[in-house]
mmCIF file of N, CA and C in Angstrom:
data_model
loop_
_atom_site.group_PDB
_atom_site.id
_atom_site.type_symbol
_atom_site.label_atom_id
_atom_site.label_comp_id
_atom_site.label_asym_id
_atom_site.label_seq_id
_atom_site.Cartn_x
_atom_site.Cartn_y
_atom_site.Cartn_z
ATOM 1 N N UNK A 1 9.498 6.419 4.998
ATOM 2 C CA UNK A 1 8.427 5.454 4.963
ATOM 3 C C UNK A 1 7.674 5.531 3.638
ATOM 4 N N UNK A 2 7.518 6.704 3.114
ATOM 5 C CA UNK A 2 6.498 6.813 1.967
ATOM 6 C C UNK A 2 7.129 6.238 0.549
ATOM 7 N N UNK A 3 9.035 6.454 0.833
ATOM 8 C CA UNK A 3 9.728 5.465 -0.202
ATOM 9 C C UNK A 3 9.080 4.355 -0.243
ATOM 10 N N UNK A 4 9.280 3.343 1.176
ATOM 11 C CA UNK A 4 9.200 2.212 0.945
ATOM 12 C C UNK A 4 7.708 1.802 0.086
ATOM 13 N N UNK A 5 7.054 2.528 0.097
ATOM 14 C CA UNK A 5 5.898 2.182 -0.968
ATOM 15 C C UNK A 5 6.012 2.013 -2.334
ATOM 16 N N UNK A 6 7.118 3.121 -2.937
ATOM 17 C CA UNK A 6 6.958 3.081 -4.021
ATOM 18 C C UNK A 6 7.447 1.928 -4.633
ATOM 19 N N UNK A 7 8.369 0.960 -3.729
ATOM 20 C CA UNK A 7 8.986 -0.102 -3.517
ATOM 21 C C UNK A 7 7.670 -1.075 -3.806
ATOM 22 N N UNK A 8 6.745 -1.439 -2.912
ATOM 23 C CA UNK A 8 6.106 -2.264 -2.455
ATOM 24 C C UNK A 8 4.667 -2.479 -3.098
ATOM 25 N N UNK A 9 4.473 -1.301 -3.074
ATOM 26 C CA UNK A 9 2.780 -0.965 -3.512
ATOM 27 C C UNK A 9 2.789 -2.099 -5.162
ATOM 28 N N UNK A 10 3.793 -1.668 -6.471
ATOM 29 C CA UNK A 10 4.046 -2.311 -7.628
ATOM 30 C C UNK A 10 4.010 -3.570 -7.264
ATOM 31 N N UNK A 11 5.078 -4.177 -6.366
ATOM 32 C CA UNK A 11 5.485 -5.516 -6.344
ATOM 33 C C UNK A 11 3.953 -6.452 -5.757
ATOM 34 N N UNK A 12 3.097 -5.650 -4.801
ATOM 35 C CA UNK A 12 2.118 -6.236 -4.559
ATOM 36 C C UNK A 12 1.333 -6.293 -5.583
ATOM 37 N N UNK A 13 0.945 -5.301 -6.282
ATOM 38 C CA UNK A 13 0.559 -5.475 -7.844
ATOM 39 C C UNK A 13 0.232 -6.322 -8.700
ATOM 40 N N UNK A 14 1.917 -6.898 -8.605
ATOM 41 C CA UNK A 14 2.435 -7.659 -9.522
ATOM 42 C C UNK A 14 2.313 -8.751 -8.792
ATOM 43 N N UNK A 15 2.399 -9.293 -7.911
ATOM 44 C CA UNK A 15 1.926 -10.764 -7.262
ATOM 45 C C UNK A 15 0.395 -10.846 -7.217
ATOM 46 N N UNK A 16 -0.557 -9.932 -7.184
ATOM 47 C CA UNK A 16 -2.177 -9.840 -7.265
ATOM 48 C C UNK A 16 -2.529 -10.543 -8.395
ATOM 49 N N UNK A 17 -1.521 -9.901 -9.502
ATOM 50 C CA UNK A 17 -2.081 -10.093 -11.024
ATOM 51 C C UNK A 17 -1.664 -11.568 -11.271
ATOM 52 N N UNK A 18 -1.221 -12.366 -10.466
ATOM 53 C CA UNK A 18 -0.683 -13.366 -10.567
ATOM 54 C C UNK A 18 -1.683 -14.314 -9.908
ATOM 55 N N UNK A 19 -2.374 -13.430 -9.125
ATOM 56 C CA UNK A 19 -3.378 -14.660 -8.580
ATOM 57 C C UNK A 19 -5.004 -15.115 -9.338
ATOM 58 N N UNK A 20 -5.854 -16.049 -9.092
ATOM 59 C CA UNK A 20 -7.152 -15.620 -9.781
ATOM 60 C C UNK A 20 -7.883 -14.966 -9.070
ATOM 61 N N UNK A 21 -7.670 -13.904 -8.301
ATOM 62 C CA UNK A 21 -9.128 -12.991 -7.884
ATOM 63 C C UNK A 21 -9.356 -12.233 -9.097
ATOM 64 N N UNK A 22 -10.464 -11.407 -8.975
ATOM 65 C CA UNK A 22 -11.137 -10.906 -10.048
ATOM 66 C C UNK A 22 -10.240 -9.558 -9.754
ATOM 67 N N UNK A 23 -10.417 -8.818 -11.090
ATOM 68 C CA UNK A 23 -9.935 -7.549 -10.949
ATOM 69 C C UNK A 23 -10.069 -6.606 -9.999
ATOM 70 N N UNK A 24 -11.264 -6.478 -9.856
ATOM 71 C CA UNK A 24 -12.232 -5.538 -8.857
ATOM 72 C C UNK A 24 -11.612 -5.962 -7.356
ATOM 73 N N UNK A 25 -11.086 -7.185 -6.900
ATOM 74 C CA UNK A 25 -10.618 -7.602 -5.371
ATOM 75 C C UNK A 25 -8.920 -7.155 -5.592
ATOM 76 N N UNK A 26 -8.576 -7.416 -6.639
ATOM 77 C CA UNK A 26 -7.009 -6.999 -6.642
ATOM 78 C C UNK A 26 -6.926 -5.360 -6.227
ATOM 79 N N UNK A 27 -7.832 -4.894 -7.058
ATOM 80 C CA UNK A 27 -7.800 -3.506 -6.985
ATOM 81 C C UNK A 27 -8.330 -3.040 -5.652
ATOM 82 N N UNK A 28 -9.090 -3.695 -4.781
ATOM 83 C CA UNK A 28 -9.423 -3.072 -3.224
ATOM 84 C C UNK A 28 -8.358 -3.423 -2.639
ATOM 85 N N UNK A 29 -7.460 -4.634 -2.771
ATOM 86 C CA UNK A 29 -6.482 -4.724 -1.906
ATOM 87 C C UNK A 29 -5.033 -3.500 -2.165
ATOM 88 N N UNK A 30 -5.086 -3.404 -3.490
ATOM 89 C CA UNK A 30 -4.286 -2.332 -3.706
ATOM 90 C C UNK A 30 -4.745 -1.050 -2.819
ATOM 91 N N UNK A 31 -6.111 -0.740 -3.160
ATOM 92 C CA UNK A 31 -6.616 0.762 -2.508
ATOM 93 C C UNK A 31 -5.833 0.267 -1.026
ATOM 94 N N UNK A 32 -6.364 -0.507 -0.360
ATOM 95 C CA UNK A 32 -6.664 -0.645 1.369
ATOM 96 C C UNK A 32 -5.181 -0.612 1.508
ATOM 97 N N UNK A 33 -3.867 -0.988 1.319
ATOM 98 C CA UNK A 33 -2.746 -1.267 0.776
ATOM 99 C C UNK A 33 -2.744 0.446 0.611
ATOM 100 N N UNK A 34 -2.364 1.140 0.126
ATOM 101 C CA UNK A 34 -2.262 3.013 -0.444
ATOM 102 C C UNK A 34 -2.397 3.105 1.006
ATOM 103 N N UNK A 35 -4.156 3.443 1.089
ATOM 104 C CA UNK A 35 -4.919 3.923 2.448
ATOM 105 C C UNK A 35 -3.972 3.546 3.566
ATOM 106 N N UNK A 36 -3.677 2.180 3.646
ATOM 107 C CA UNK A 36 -2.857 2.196 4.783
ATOM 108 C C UNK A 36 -1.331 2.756 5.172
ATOM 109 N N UNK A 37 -0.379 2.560 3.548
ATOM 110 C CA UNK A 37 0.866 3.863 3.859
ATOM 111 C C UNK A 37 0.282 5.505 4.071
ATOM 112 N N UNK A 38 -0.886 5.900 3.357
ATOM 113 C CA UNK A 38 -1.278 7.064 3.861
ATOM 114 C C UNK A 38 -1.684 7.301 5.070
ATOM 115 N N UNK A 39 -1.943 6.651 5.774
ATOM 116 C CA UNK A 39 -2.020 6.604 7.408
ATOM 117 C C UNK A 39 -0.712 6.972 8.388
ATOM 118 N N UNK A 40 -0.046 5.683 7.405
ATOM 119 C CA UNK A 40 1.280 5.478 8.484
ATOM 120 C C UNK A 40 2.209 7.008 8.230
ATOM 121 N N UNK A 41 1.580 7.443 6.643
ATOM 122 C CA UNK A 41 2.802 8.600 6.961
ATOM 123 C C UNK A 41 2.120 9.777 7.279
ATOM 124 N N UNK A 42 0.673 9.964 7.508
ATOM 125 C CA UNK A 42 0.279 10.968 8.094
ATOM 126 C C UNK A 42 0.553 10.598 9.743
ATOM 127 N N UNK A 43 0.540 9.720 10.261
ATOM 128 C CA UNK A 43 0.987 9.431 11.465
ATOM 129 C C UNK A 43 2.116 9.607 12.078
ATOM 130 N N UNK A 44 3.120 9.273 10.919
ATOM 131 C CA UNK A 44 4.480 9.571 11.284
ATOM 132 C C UNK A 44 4.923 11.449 11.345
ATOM 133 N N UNK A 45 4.181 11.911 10.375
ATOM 134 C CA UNK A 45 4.321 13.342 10.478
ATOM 135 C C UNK A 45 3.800 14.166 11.521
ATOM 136 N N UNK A 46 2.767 13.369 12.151
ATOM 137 C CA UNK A 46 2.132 14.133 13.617
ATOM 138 C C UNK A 46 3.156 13.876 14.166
ATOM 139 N N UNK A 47 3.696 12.411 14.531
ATOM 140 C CA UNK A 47 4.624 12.207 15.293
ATOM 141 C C UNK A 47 5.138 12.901 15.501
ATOM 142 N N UNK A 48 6.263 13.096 14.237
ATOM 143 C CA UNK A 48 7.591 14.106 14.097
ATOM 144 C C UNK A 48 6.871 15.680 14.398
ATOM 145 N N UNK A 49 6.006 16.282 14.234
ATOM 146 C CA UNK A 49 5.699 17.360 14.554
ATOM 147 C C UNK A 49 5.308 17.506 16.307
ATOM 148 N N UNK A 50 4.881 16.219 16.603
ATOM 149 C CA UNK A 50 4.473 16.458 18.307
ATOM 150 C C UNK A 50 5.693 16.320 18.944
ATOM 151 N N UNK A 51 7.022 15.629 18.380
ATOM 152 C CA UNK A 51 7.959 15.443 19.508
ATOM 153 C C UNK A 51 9.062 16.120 18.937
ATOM 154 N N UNK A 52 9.030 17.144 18.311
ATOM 155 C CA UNK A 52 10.356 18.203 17.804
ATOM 156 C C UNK A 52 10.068 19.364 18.858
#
């Protein structure tokens, strides 16, 4: 899962910079965007640790 970011996180990036929001909104959607694969893979690691 944390691959697919390194995938995704850029490409969203790169379609942000393409739009007219201001810098400062591209860049929260990026953060909230991070924050949220850091969730999913701290989540996934409880997972995998609660059901091994």
């Amino acid at each position: 899962m944390s691959l697919h970011a390194v995938l995704v996180l850029p490409a969203l990036a790169w379609l942000l910079s393409r739009t007219s929001w201001s810098e400062t909104v591209r860049l929260r959607v990026v953060e909230v965007a991070v924050g949220c694969y850091v969730v999913a893979v701290a989540g996934a690691g409880v997972w995998a640790v609660l059901t091994c």
